[in-house]
mmCIF file of C-alpha atoms and ligand atoms in Angstrom:
data_model
loop_
_atom_site.group_PDB
_atom_site.id
_atom_site.type_symbol
_atom_site.label_atom_id
_atom_site.label_comp_id
_atom_site.label_asym_id
_atom_site.label_seq_id
_atom_site.Cartn_x
_atom_site.Cartn_y
_atom_site.Cartn_z
ATOM 1 C CA MET A 63 -25.805 -56.371 -209.456
ATOM 2 C CA LYS A 64 -23.226 -58.256 -211.714
ATOM 3 C CA ARG A 65 -22.541 -55.237 -213.589
ATOM 4 C CA ASN A 66 -22.558 -52.766 -210.342
ATOM 5 C CA LEU A 67 -19.807 -54.570 -208.554
ATOM 6 C CA LEU A 68 -17.876 -54.704 -211.469
ATOM 7 C CA ASN A 69 -18.063 -51.092 -212.050
ATOM 8 C CA SER A 70 -16.957 -50.684 -208.345
ATOM 9 C CA LEU A 71 -14.174 -52.849 -209.034
ATOM 10 C CA PHE A 72 -13.225 -51.065 -212.181
ATOM 11 C CA ILE A 73 -13.298 -47.737 -209.865
ATOM 12 C CA ILE A 74 -11.560 -49.793 -207.220
ATOM 13 C CA ALA A 75 -8.717 -50.615 -209.791
ATOM 14 C CA LEU A 76 -8.435 -46.833 -211.309
ATOM 15 C CA LEU A 77 -8.029 -45.652 -208.141
ATOM 16 C CA ALA A 78 -5.518 -48.460 -206.607
ATOM 17 C CA ILE A 79 -3.360 -47.772 -209.753
ATOM 18 C CA GLY A 80 -3.502 -44.214 -209.401
ATOM 19 C CA LEU A 81 -4.516 -43.585 -212.745
ATOM 20 C CA GLY A 82 -7.818 -41.484 -212.262
ATOM 21 C CA ALA A 83 -9.958 -40.043 -214.717
ATOM 22 C CA CYS A 84 -7.644 -37.097 -215.492
ATOM 23 C CA ASN A 85 -5.616 -39.822 -217.690
ATOM 24 C CA THR A 86 -8.564 -40.574 -219.893
ATOM 25 C CA LYS A 87 -9.585 -38.174 -222.814
ATOM 26 C CA LYS A 88 -12.952 -36.561 -222.070
ATOM 27 C CA GLU A 89 -14.366 -38.283 -224.859
ATOM 28 C CA GLU A 90 -13.336 -41.561 -224.545
ATOM 29 C CA ALA A 91 -15.142 -44.072 -222.161
ATOM 30 C CA PRO A 92 -13.226 -45.759 -219.837
ATOM 31 C CA LYS A 93 -12.196 -49.370 -220.909
ATOM 32 C CA GLU A 94 -14.215 -51.883 -218.642
ATOM 33 C CA PRO A 95 -11.860 -53.766 -216.657
ATOM 34 C CA LYS A 96 -10.849 -57.571 -217.157
ATOM 35 C CA VAL A 97 -11.325 -59.894 -214.208
ATOM 36 C CA LEU A 98 -9.706 -63.160 -213.740
ATOM 37 C CA THR A 99 -10.603 -65.303 -210.865
ATOM 38 C CA VAL A 100 -7.847 -67.818 -210.675
ATOM 39 C CA TYR A 101 -7.533 -70.552 -207.849
ATOM 40 C CA TYR A 102 -6.096 -74.126 -206.720
ATOM 41 C CA SER A 103 -8.432 -76.392 -204.885
ATOM 42 C CA LEU A 104 -7.708 -79.929 -204.121
ATOM 43 C CA TRP A 105 -10.741 -80.932 -202.159
ATOM 44 C CA GLY A 106 -13.413 -78.686 -203.580
ATOM 45 C CA ASN A 107 -13.520 -75.901 -200.926
ATOM 46 C CA THR A 108 -11.617 -73.109 -202.886
ATOM 47 C CA THR A 109 -13.580 -74.131 -206.026
ATOM 48 C CA LEU A 110 -16.826 -73.126 -203.997
ATOM 49 C CA LEU A 111 -15.482 -69.700 -202.705
ATOM 50 C CA ALA A 112 -14.046 -69.191 -206.305
ATOM 51 C CA ASN A 113 -17.202 -69.796 -207.872
ATOM 52 C CA MET A 114 -19.044 -67.412 -205.529
ATOM 53 C CA ILE A 115 -16.395 -64.523 -206.179
ATOM 54 C CA HIS A 116 -16.837 -65.550 -209.900
ATOM 55 C CA ASN A 117 -20.577 -65.193 -209.537
ATOM 56 C CA THR A 118 -20.645 -61.767 -208.071
ATOM 57 C CA VAL A 119 -17.988 -60.033 -210.218
ATOM 58 C CA GLY A 120 -18.115 -61.742 -213.456
ATOM 59 C CA GLY A 121 -15.277 -62.176 -215.731
ATOM 60 C CA ASP A 122 -13.210 -65.445 -216.254
ATOM 61 C CA ILE A 123 -12.342 -68.384 -214.360
ATOM 62 C CA PHE A 124 -9.146 -70.412 -214.177
ATOM 63 C CA LEU A 125 -8.545 -73.620 -212.281
ATOM 64 C CA ILE A 126 -4.951 -74.096 -211.343
ATOM 65 C CA GLU A 127 -4.007 -77.898 -212.329
ATOM 66 C CA THR A 128 -0.735 -79.897 -211.487
ATOM 67 C CA ALA A 129 0.759 -82.142 -214.168
ATOM 68 C CA THR A 130 0.796 -84.520 -211.329
ATOM 69 C CA PRO A 131 -2.218 -84.502 -209.207
ATOM 70 C CA TYR A 132 -1.642 -84.924 -205.712
ATOM 71 C CA PRO A 133 -3.139 -87.685 -203.854
ATOM 72 C CA THR A 134 -6.488 -86.503 -202.415
ATOM 73 C CA ASP A 135 -6.270 -88.549 -199.394
ATOM 74 C CA ASN A 136 -2.573 -88.259 -198.680
ATOM 75 C CA ALA A 137 -1.621 -84.815 -199.989
ATOM 76 C CA HIS A 138 -0.132 -83.795 -196.969
ATOM 77 C CA ALA A 139 2.892 -86.604 -197.433
ATOM 78 C CA ALA A 140 3.313 -85.170 -201.262
ATOM 79 C CA ALA A 141 3.382 -81.701 -200.475
ATOM 80 C CA GLN A 142 5.920 -82.173 -197.526
ATOM 81 C CA LYS A 143 8.070 -83.920 -199.768
ATOM 82 C CA GLN A 144 8.151 -81.258 -202.259
ATOM 83 C CA ILE A 145 8.695 -78.795 -199.285
ATOM 84 C CA ASP A 146 11.658 -80.669 -197.952
ATOM 85 C CA GLU A 147 13.249 -80.906 -201.393
ATOM 86 C CA GLY A 148 12.744 -77.253 -202.274
ATOM 87 C CA VAL A 149 10.535 -77.623 -205.421
ATOM 88 C CA LEU A 150 7.302 -76.623 -206.401
ATOM 89 C CA PRO A 151 4.660 -78.672 -208.813
ATOM 90 C CA GLU A 152 4.910 -78.456 -212.110
ATOM 91 C CA LEU A 153 1.974 -76.713 -213.533
ATOM 92 C CA LYS A 154 -0.743 -77.943 -216.407
ATOM 93 C CA GLY A 155 -1.791 -75.459 -218.652
ATOM 94 C CA LYS A 156 -1.801 -71.674 -218.729
ATOM 95 C CA VAL A 157 -4.268 -68.839 -218.352
ATOM 96 C CA GLU A 158 -4.700 -67.487 -222.020
ATOM 97 C CA ASP A 159 -3.699 -63.786 -222.490
ATOM 98 C CA LEU A 160 -2.709 -63.137 -218.949
ATOM 99 C CA ALA A 161 -1.497 -59.908 -219.640
ATOM 100 C CA SER A 162 -4.870 -58.634 -220.885
ATOM 101 C CA TYR A 163 -6.296 -58.979 -217.259
ATOM 102 C CA ASP A 164 -6.711 -55.785 -214.979
ATOM 103 C CA ILE A 165 -7.988 -57.435 -211.986
ATOM 104 C CA ILE A 166 -7.169 -60.810 -210.514
ATOM 105 C CA PHE A 167 -8.584 -62.802 -207.741
ATOM 106 C CA ILE A 168 -6.187 -65.519 -206.338
ATOM 107 C CA GLY A 169 -7.693 -68.410 -204.429
ATOM 108 C CA THR A 170 -5.403 -71.013 -202.226
ATOM 109 C CA PRO A 171 -6.229 -73.593 -199.575
ATOM 110 C CA ASN A 172 -3.918 -72.986 -196.446
ATOM 111 C CA TRP A 173 -1.196 -75.730 -196.955
ATOM 112 C CA PHE A 174 0.973 -75.913 -193.705
ATOM 113 C CA GLY A 175 0.249 -72.427 -192.534
ATOM 114 C CA SER A 176 0.946 -70.857 -196.083
ATOM 115 C CA THR A 177 -0.043 -70.612 -199.587
ATOM 116 C CA SER A 178 -0.606 -73.877 -201.480
ATOM 117 C CA LEU A 179 2.530 -74.936 -203.533
ATOM 118 C CA PRO A 180 0.417 -75.167 -206.844
ATOM 119 C CA VAL A 181 -0.392 -71.449 -206.347
ATOM 120 C CA LYS A 182 3.180 -70.802 -205.267
ATOM 121 C CA ALA A 183 4.231 -72.045 -208.517
ATOM 122 C CA PHE A 184 1.660 -70.234 -210.396
ATOM 123 C CA LEU A 185 2.729 -66.851 -208.901
ATOM 124 C CA LYS A 186 6.343 -67.900 -209.754
ATOM 125 C CA GLU A 187 5.462 -68.445 -213.594
ATOM 126 C CA ASN A 188 3.471 -65.381 -213.991
ATOM 127 C CA ASP A 189 4.230 -61.870 -213.658
ATOM 128 C CA LEU A 190 1.537 -59.973 -212.122
ATOM 129 C CA THR A 191 3.204 -56.394 -212.344
ATOM 130 C CA GLY A 192 0.768 -53.712 -212.529
ATOM 131 C CA LYS A 193 -2.262 -55.838 -211.753
ATOM 132 C CA THR A 194 -4.856 -55.385 -208.897
ATOM 133 C CA VAL A 195 -4.533 -58.745 -207.228
ATOM 134 C CA ILE A 196 -6.989 -59.599 -204.421
ATOM 135 C CA PRO A 197 -6.343 -62.528 -202.482
ATOM 136 C CA PHE A 198 -8.691 -65.335 -201.063
ATOM 137 C CA ALA A 199 -8.402 -68.678 -199.265
ATOM 138 C CA THR A 200 -9.878 -71.532 -197.269
ATOM 139 C CA PHE A 201 -8.212 -73.169 -194.344
ATOM 140 C CA GLY A 202 -8.871 -76.049 -192.108
ATOM 141 C CA GLY A 203 -8.452 -74.538 -188.564
ATOM 142 C CA SER A 204 -7.150 -70.860 -189.483
ATOM 143 C CA VAL A 205 -5.814 -69.054 -192.297
ATOM 144 C CA ASP A 206 -2.432 -68.297 -191.040
ATOM 145 C CA ASN A 207 -0.301 -67.195 -193.830
ATOM 146 C CA ALA A 208 -2.066 -68.339 -196.628
ATOM 147 C CA LEU A 209 -3.273 -64.769 -197.798
ATOM 148 C CA ALA A 210 0.090 -63.039 -196.871
ATOM 149 C CA GLY A 211 2.041 -65.428 -199.057
ATOM 150 C CA ILE A 212 0.221 -64.460 -202.025
ATOM 151 C CA VAL A 213 0.918 -60.505 -201.040
ATOM 152 C CA GLU A 214 4.673 -61.390 -200.743
ATOM 153 C CA ALA A 215 4.609 -62.991 -204.308
ATOM 154 C CA CYS A 216 3.216 -59.777 -205.662
ATOM 155 C CA PRO A 217 5.499 -56.977 -204.777
ATOM 156 C CA ASN A 218 4.699 -55.116 -208.096
ATOM 157 C CA SER A 219 0.922 -55.632 -208.025
ATOM 158 C CA THR A 220 -1.650 -53.371 -206.197
ATOM 159 C CA VAL A 221 -2.764 -55.770 -203.587
ATOM 160 C CA LEU A 222 -6.354 -55.466 -202.193
ATOM 161 C CA GLU A 223 -7.769 -56.631 -198.758
ATOM 162 C CA GLY A 224 -8.422 -60.251 -199.013
ATOM 163 C CA PHE A 225 -10.893 -63.136 -197.735
ATOM 164 C CA SER A 226 -10.966 -65.970 -195.995
ATOM 165 C CA VAL A 227 -13.118 -68.796 -194.686
ATOM 166 C CA SER A 228 -12.978 -72.303 -193.106
ATOM 167 C CA GLY A 229 -13.427 -74.886 -195.719
ATOM 168 C CA ASP A 230 -16.258 -76.244 -193.600
ATOM 169 C CA ASP A 231 -17.949 -72.924 -193.352
ATOM 170 C CA ALA A 232 -17.772 -72.627 -197.385
ATOM 171 C CA LYS A 233 -19.891 -75.924 -197.627
ATOM 172 C CA ASN A 234 -22.315 -74.937 -195.385
ATOM 173 C CA PRO A 235 -25.222 -73.102 -196.763
ATOM 174 C CA GLU A 236 -26.318 -72.086 -193.365
ATOM 175 C CA LYS A 237 -23.413 -69.797 -193.172
ATOM 176 C CA ASN A 238 -24.233 -68.008 -196.063
ATOM 177 C CA VAL A 239 -20.902 -67.055 -197.151
ATOM 178 C CA GLU A 240 -21.802 -66.119 -200.671
ATOM 179 C CA ALA A 241 -23.553 -62.976 -198.636
ATOM 180 C CA GLN A 242 -20.133 -62.380 -196.846
ATOM 181 C CA VAL A 243 -18.485 -62.364 -200.463
ATOM 182 C CA LYS A 244 -20.488 -59.665 -201.510
ATOM 183 C CA THR A 245 -19.938 -57.344 -198.268
ATOM 184 C CA TRP A 246 -16.549 -58.139 -198.901
ATOM 185 C CA ILE A 247 -16.409 -56.817 -202.132
ATOM 186 C CA GLU A 248 -18.687 -53.934 -201.655
ATOM 187 C CA THR A 249 -16.620 -52.960 -198.767
ATOM 188 C CA LEU A 250 -13.267 -52.897 -200.604
ATOM 189 C CA TYR A 251 -14.753 -50.464 -202.966
ATOM 190 C CA LEU A 252 -16.368 -48.115 -200.057
ATOM 191 C CA THR A 253 -12.778 -48.478 -198.056
ATOM 192 C CA LEU A 254 -11.035 -47.236 -201.224
ATOM 193 C CA LYS A 255 -13.502 -44.472 -201.958
ATOM 194 C CA ASN A 256 -13.453 -43.119 -198.491
ATOM 195 C CA ASN A 257 -9.805 -43.021 -198.523
ATOM 196 C CA VAL A 258 -9.266 -40.896 -201.520
ATOM 197 C CA GLN A 259 -12.346 -38.463 -200.635
HETATM 198 C C1 FMN B 49 -1.324 -80.273 -198.009
HETATM 199 C C2 FMN B 49 -1.973 -79.769 -196.938
HETATM 200 C C3 FMN B 49 -1.731 -79.049 -195.667
HETATM 201 C C4 FMN B 49 -2.984 -78.404 -195.041
HETATM 202 N N1 FMN B 49 -2.139 -77.629 -194.176
HETATM 203 C C5 FMN B 49 -3.510 -76.798 -193.469
HETATM 204 C C6 FMN B 49 -2.923 -75.950 -192.450
HETATM 205 O O1 FMN B 49 -1.786 -75.718 -191.879
HETATM 206 N N2 FMN B 49 -3.653 -74.992 -191.558
HETATM 207 C C7 FMN B 49 -5.351 -75.258 -192.070
HETATM 208 O O2 FMN B 49 -5.987 -74.721 -191.173
HETATM 209 N N3 FMN B 49 -5.875 -76.228 -192.935
HETATM 210 C C8 FMN B 49 -4.930 -76.926 -193.609
HETATM 211 N N4 FMN B 49 -5.193 -77.638 -194.737
HETATM 212 C C9 FMN B 49 -6.367 -77.860 -194.761
HETATM 213 C C10 FMN B 49 -7.119 -76.968 -195.815
HETATM 214 O O3 FMN B 49 -6.647 -75.942 -195.952
HETATM 215 C C11 FMN B 49 -8.703 -77.054 -195.935
HETATM 216 O O4 FMN B 49 -9.310 -78.177 -196.021
HETATM 217 C C12 FMN B 49 -8.992 -76.137 -197.354
HETATM 218 O O5 FMN B 49 -10.462 -75.760 -197.266
HETATM 219 C C13 FMN B 49 -8.962 -77.038 -198.524
HETATM 220 O O6 FMN B 49 -9.148 -76.437 -199.390
HETATM 221 P P1 FMN B 49 -9.581 -77.030 -200.911
HETATM 222 O O7 FMN B 49 -10.787 -78.248 -200.915
HETATM 223 O O8 FMN B 49 -9.751 -75.952 -202.185
HETATM 224 O O9 FMN B 49 -8.376 -78.176 -201.451
HETATM 225 C C14 FMN B 49 -4.148 -78.358 -195.413
HETATM 226 C C15 FMN B 49 -4.731 -79.278 -196.328
HETATM 227 C C16 FMN B 49 -3.731 -79.915 -197.082
HETATM 228 C C17 FMN B 49 -4.088 -80.767 -198.443
#
């Protein structure tokens, strides 16, 4: 299953970035795409969703961390202060060899109706030009512009349809969010395939 979905994603990436098989020499097998799931999570909900995606598509996974952690019980005040001051948090660590990835799932919690500040900082620091980007998010009440903020920050990437779910649903096994994730990824493939036929 993992391999099937990964191959599907590879085809998505080829179609989306317009390479197509005609650019590949006949005798050469197409290179398997490198997939990365990168995300920020303060309270663990987006981690749950990121792990579901990673379990479905394989590849590598990277947690964005801030140099100074937000207080988990009073993150709103700390984040609001940064917004008021117009600053983004300093990040700790870097994705190794980001340039080598073809497909990047980027996950964020909704913060104040938008993409969280650590993910904004990641997108400012890392140039995703030419990559296929797939956003995902968790939220408390509604997704608002959490996905749209990622799309806006990636003007030179091919951005595919994102997925969002409430943090409560991500934690609730009865909601079977993992099945929704698998359907979403299969739908991405089918939609693109139908678009080019
Ligand atoms: C600073 C901050 C701002 C938030 N703002 C919103 C919001 O505007 N709308 C919303 O639905 N949820 C908001 N939330 C709730 C989170 O989006 C939600 O709980 C999410 O699932 C948390 O993800 P995490 O556990 O990965 O950190 C906010 C949470 C924090 C910490």
